[in-house]
Coordinates of C-alpha atoms and ligand atoms in Angstrom, one line a residue:
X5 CA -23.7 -72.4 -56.2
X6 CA -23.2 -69.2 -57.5
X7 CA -24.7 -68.0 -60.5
X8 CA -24.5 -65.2 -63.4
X9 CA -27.5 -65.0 -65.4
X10 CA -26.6 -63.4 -68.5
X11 CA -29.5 -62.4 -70.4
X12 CA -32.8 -61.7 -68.2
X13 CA -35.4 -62.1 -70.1
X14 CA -38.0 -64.2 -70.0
X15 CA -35.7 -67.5 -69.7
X16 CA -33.4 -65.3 -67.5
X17 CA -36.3 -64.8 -65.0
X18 CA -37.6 -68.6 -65.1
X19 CA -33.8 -69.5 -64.1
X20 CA -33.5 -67.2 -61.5
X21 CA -36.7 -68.8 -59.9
X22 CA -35.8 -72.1 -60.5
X23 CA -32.3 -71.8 -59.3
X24 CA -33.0 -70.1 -56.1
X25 CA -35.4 -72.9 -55.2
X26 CA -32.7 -75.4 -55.4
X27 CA -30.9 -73.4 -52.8
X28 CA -28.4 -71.5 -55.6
X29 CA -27.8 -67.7 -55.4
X30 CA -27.8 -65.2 -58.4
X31 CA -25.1 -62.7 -58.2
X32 CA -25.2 -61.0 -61.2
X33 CA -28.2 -60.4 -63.6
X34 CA -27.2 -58.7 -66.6
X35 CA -29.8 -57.5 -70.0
X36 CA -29.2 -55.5 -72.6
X37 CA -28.2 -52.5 -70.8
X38 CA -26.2 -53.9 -68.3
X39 CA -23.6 -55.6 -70.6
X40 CA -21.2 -53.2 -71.9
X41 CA -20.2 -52.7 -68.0
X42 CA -20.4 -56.4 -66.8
X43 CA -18.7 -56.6 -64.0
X44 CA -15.6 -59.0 -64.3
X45 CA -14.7 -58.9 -60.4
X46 CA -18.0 -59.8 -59.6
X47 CA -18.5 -62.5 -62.8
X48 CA -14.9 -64.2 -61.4
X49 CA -17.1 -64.9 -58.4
X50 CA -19.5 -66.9 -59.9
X51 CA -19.4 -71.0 -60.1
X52 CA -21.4 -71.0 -63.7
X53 CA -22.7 -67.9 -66.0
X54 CA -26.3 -69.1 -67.5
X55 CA -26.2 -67.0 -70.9
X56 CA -30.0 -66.9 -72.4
X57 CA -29.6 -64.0 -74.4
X58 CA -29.7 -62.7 -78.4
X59 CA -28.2 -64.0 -81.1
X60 CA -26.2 -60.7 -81.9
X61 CA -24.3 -60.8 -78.3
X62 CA -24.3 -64.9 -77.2
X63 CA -20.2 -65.2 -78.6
X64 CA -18.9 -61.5 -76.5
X65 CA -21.0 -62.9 -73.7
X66 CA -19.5 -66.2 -73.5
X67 CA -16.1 -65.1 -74.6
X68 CA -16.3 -62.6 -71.6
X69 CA -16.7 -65.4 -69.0
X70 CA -14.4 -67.3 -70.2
X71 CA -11.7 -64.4 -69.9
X72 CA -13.4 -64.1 -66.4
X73 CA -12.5 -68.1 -66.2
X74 CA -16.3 -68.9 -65.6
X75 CA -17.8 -71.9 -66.9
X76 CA -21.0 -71.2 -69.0
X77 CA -24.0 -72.7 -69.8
X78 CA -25.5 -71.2 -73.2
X79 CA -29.5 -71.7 -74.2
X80 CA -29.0 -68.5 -77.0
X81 CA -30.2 -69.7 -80.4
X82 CA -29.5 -68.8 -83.5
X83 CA -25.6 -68.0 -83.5
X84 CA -24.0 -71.5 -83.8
X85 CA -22.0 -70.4 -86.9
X86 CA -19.6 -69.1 -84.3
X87 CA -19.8 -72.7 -82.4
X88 CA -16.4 -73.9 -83.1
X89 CA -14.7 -70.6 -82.7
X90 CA -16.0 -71.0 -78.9
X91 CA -15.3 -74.4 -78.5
X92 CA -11.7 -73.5 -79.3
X93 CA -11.6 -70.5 -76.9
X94 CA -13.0 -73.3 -74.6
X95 CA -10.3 -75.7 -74.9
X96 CA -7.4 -73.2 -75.2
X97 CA -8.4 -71.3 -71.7
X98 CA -9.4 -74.6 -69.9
X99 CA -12.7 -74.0 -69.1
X100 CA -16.0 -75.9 -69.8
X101 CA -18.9 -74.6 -71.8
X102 CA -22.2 -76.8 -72.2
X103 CA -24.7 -75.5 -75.2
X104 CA -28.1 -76.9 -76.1
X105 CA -30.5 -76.0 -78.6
X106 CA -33.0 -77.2 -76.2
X107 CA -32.8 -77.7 -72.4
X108 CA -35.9 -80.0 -71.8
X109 CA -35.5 -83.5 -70.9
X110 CA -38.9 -84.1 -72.8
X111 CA -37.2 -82.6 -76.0
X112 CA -34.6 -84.7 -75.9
X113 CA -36.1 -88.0 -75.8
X114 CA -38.2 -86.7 -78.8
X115 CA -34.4 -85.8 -80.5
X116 CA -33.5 -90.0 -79.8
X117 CA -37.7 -90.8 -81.1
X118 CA -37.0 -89.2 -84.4
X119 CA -33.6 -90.6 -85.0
X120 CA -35.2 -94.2 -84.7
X121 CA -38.0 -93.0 -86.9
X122 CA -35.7 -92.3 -89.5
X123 CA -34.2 -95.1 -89.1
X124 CA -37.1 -96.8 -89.1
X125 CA -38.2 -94.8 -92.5
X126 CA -35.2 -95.9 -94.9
X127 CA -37.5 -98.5 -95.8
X128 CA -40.5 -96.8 -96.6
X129 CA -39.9 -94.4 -99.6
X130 CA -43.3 -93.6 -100.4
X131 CA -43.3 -91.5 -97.5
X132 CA -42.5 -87.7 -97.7
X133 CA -41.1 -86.1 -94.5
X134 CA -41.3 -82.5 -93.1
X135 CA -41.0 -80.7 -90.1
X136 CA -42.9 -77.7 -88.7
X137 CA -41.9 -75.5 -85.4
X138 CA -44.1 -73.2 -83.8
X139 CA -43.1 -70.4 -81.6
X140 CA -44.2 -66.6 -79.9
X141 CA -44.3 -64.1 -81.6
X142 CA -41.2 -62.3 -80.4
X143 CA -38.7 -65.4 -81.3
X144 CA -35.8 -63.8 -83.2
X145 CA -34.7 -66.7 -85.2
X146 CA -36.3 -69.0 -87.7
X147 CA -35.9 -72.1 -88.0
X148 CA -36.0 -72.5 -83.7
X149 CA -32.4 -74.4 -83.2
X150 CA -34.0 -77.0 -81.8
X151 CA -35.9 -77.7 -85.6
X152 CA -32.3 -77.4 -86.4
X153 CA -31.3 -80.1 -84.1
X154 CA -34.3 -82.6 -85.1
X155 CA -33.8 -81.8 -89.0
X156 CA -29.6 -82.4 -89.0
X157 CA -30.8 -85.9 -86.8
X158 CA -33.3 -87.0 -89.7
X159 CA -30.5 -86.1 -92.7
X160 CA -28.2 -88.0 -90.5
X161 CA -30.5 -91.2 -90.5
X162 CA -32.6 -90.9 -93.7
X163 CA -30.6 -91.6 -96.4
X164 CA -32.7 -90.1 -99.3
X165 CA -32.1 -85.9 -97.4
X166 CA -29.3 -84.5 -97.5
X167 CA -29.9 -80.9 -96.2
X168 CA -32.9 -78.5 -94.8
X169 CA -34.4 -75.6 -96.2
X170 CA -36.4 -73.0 -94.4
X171 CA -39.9 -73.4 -96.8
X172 CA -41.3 -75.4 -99.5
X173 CA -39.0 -77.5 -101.6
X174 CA -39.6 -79.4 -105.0
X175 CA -36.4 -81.3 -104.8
X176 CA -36.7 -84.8 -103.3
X177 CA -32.9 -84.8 -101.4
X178 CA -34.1 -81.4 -99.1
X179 CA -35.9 -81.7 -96.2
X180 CA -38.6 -78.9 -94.9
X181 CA -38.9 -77.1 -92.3
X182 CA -41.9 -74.6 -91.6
X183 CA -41.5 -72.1 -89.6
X184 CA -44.9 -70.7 -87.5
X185 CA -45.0 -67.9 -85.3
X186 CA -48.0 -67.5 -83.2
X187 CA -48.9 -65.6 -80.2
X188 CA -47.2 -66.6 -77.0
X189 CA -46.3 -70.4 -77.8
X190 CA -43.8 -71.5 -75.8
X191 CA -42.8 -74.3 -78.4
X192 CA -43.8 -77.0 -80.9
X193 CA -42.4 -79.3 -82.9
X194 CA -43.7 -81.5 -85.1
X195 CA -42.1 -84.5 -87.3
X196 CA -44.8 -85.4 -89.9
X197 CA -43.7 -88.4 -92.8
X198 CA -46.7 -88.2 -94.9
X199 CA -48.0 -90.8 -97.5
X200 CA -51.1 -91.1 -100.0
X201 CA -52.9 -93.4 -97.8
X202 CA -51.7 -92.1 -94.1
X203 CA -49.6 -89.6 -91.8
X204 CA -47.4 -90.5 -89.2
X205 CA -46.4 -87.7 -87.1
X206 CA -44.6 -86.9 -83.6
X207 CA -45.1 -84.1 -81.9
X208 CA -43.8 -81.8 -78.7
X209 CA -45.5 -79.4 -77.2
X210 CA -43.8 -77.4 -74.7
X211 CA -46.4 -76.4 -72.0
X212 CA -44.4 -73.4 -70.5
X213 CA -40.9 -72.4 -70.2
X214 CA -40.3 -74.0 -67.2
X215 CA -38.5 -77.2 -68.6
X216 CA -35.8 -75.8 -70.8
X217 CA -35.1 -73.6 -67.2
X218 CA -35.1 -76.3 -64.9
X219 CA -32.5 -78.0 -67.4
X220 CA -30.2 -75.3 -67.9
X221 CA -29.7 -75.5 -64.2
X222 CA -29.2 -79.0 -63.6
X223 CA -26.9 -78.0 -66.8
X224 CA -25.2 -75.3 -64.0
X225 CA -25.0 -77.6 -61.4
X226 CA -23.7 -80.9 -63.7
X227 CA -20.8 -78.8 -65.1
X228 CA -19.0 -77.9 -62.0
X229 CA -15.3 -79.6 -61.2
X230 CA -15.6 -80.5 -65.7
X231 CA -13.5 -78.8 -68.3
X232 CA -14.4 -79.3 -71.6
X233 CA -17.5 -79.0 -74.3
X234 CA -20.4 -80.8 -73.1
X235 CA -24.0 -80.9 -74.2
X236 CA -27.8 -82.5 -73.2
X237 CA -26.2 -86.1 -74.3
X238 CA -23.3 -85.9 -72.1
X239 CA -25.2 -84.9 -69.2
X240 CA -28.4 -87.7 -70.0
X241 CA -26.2 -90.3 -71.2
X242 CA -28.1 -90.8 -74.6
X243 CA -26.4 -92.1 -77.6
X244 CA -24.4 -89.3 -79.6
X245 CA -26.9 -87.5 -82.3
Ligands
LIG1 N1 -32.0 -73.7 -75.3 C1 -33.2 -73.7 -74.8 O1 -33.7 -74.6 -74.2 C2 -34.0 -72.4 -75.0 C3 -35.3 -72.3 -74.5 C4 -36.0 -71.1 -74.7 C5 -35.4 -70.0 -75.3 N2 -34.1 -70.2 -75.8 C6 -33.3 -69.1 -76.4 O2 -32.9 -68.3 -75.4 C7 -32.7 -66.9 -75.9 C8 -33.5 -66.0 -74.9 O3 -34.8 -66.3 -74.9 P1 -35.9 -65.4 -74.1 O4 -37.2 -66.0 -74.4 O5 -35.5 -65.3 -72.7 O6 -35.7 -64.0 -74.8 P2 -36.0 -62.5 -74.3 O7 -37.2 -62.6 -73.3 O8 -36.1 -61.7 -75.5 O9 -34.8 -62.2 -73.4 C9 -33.5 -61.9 -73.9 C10 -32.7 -61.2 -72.9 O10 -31.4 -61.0 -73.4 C11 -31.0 -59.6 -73.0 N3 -30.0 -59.1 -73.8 C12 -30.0 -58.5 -75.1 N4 -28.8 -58.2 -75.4 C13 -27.9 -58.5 -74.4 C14 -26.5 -58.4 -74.2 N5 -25.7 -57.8 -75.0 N6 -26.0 -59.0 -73.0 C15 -26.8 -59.6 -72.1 N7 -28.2 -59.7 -72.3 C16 -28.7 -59.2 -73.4 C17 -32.3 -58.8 -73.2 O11 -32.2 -57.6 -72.4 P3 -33.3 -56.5 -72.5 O12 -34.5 -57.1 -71.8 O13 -32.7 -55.4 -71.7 O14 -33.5 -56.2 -73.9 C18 -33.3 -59.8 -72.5 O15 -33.3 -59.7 -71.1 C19 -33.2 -66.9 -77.3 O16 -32.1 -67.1 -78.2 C20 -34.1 -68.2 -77.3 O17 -34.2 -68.8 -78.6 C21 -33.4 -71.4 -75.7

């Protein structure tokens, strides 16, 4: 396969290792400089664009490859106000686009664990839940989207939130979310429901980058021959969140 990396960063460079030792080739590798003169001959070429970029540019980049008819897999956090516009541009130029908030399979079984949780916590008032993400330093958003994902999962399931908010709340309907940002940590989340007499927490710790990579590619390599908006559940066959 041939692939665009759009955005080569940190992610950008863990993709490009991963994908070239599942046999794939990298034709274009664009950053920050690079992406005013993007090359659409050479994008046409490519069988999938692998967009881990900024929040500020993720819609033009993803709007340019689908004007270059390229499917794209997006990792880019912290634009998704613009998700539906894109899903539309999707549809209406036939092309397929697969976004996820988080790439690792490990992630995503904790998404399905803390929707059964909350499940599991409709019965059980007395407990208070909150959600903490750690990340680097250097990470441009806050909350992370995937402590986006896991909070919209527990107001989905718990009945008694009904939104997040980035911080300490008073008011019992919000749920949340602490924000961290510590040295070079590739990701944590954490899920704590805490009572007067005990805690009960889950937690994901994200070792290195190398599983949200690996992911994105399989994301790459999954999409080809589809058209359509597609994301982790689609590709692992988990229930919808
Ligand atoms: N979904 C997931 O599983 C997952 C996992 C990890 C990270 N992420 C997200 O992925 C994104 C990238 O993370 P990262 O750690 O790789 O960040 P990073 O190291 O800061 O890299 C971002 C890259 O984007 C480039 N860039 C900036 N503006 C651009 C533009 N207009 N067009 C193309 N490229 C541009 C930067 O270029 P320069 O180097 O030239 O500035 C840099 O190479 C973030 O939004 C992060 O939250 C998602």
């Amino acid at each position: 396969m041939k692939i665009a990396l759009i955005g080569y960063g940190k992610m950008g460079k863990e993709i490009e290792s991963i994908a070239i030792g599942r046999g794939h080739e990298i034709i274009l590798k664009v950053g920050a400089q690079q992406s005013k003169s993007i090359s659409t001959e050479i994008l046409r070429q490519a069988d999938a664009a692998i967009e881990f970029s900024s929040p500020e540019c993720a819609y033009s980049n993803i709007m340019n490859c689908f004007q270059a008819g390229v499917p794209v897999v997006c990792g880019t956090t912290g634009w998704l106000h613009r998700l539906e516009e894109v899903k539309t541009a999707c549809h209406r130029s036939e092309n397929a686009f697969f976004y996820a908030s988080n790439f690792s399979i490990g992630v995503n079984i904790f998404f399905e664990l803390n929707l059964y949780l909350a499940k599991i916590m409709n019965a059980y008032g007395e407990y208070e839940p909150l959600l903490e993400e750690i990340h680097h330093i250097h990470k441009k958003d806050s909350p992370s989207g995937t402590g986006i994902t896991i909070a919209e999962g527990i107001i989905r399931e718990l009945n008694r939130k009904n939104e997040w908010k980035e911080g300490s709340t008073h008011s019992p309907s919000v749920l949340a979310i602490h924000s961290k940002r510590e040295g070079e940590v590739p990701g944590t989340h954490k899920v704590i429901y805490r009572s007067d007499v005990d805690d009960i927490e889950i937690t994901h710790t994200a070792h290195n980058r190398k599983g949200f990579a690996l992911g994105a590619v399989h994301a790459a390599e999954w999409i080809q021959g589809k058209k359509g908006t597609f994301g982790m559940n689609d590709m692992l066959g988990f229930g919808k969140q």
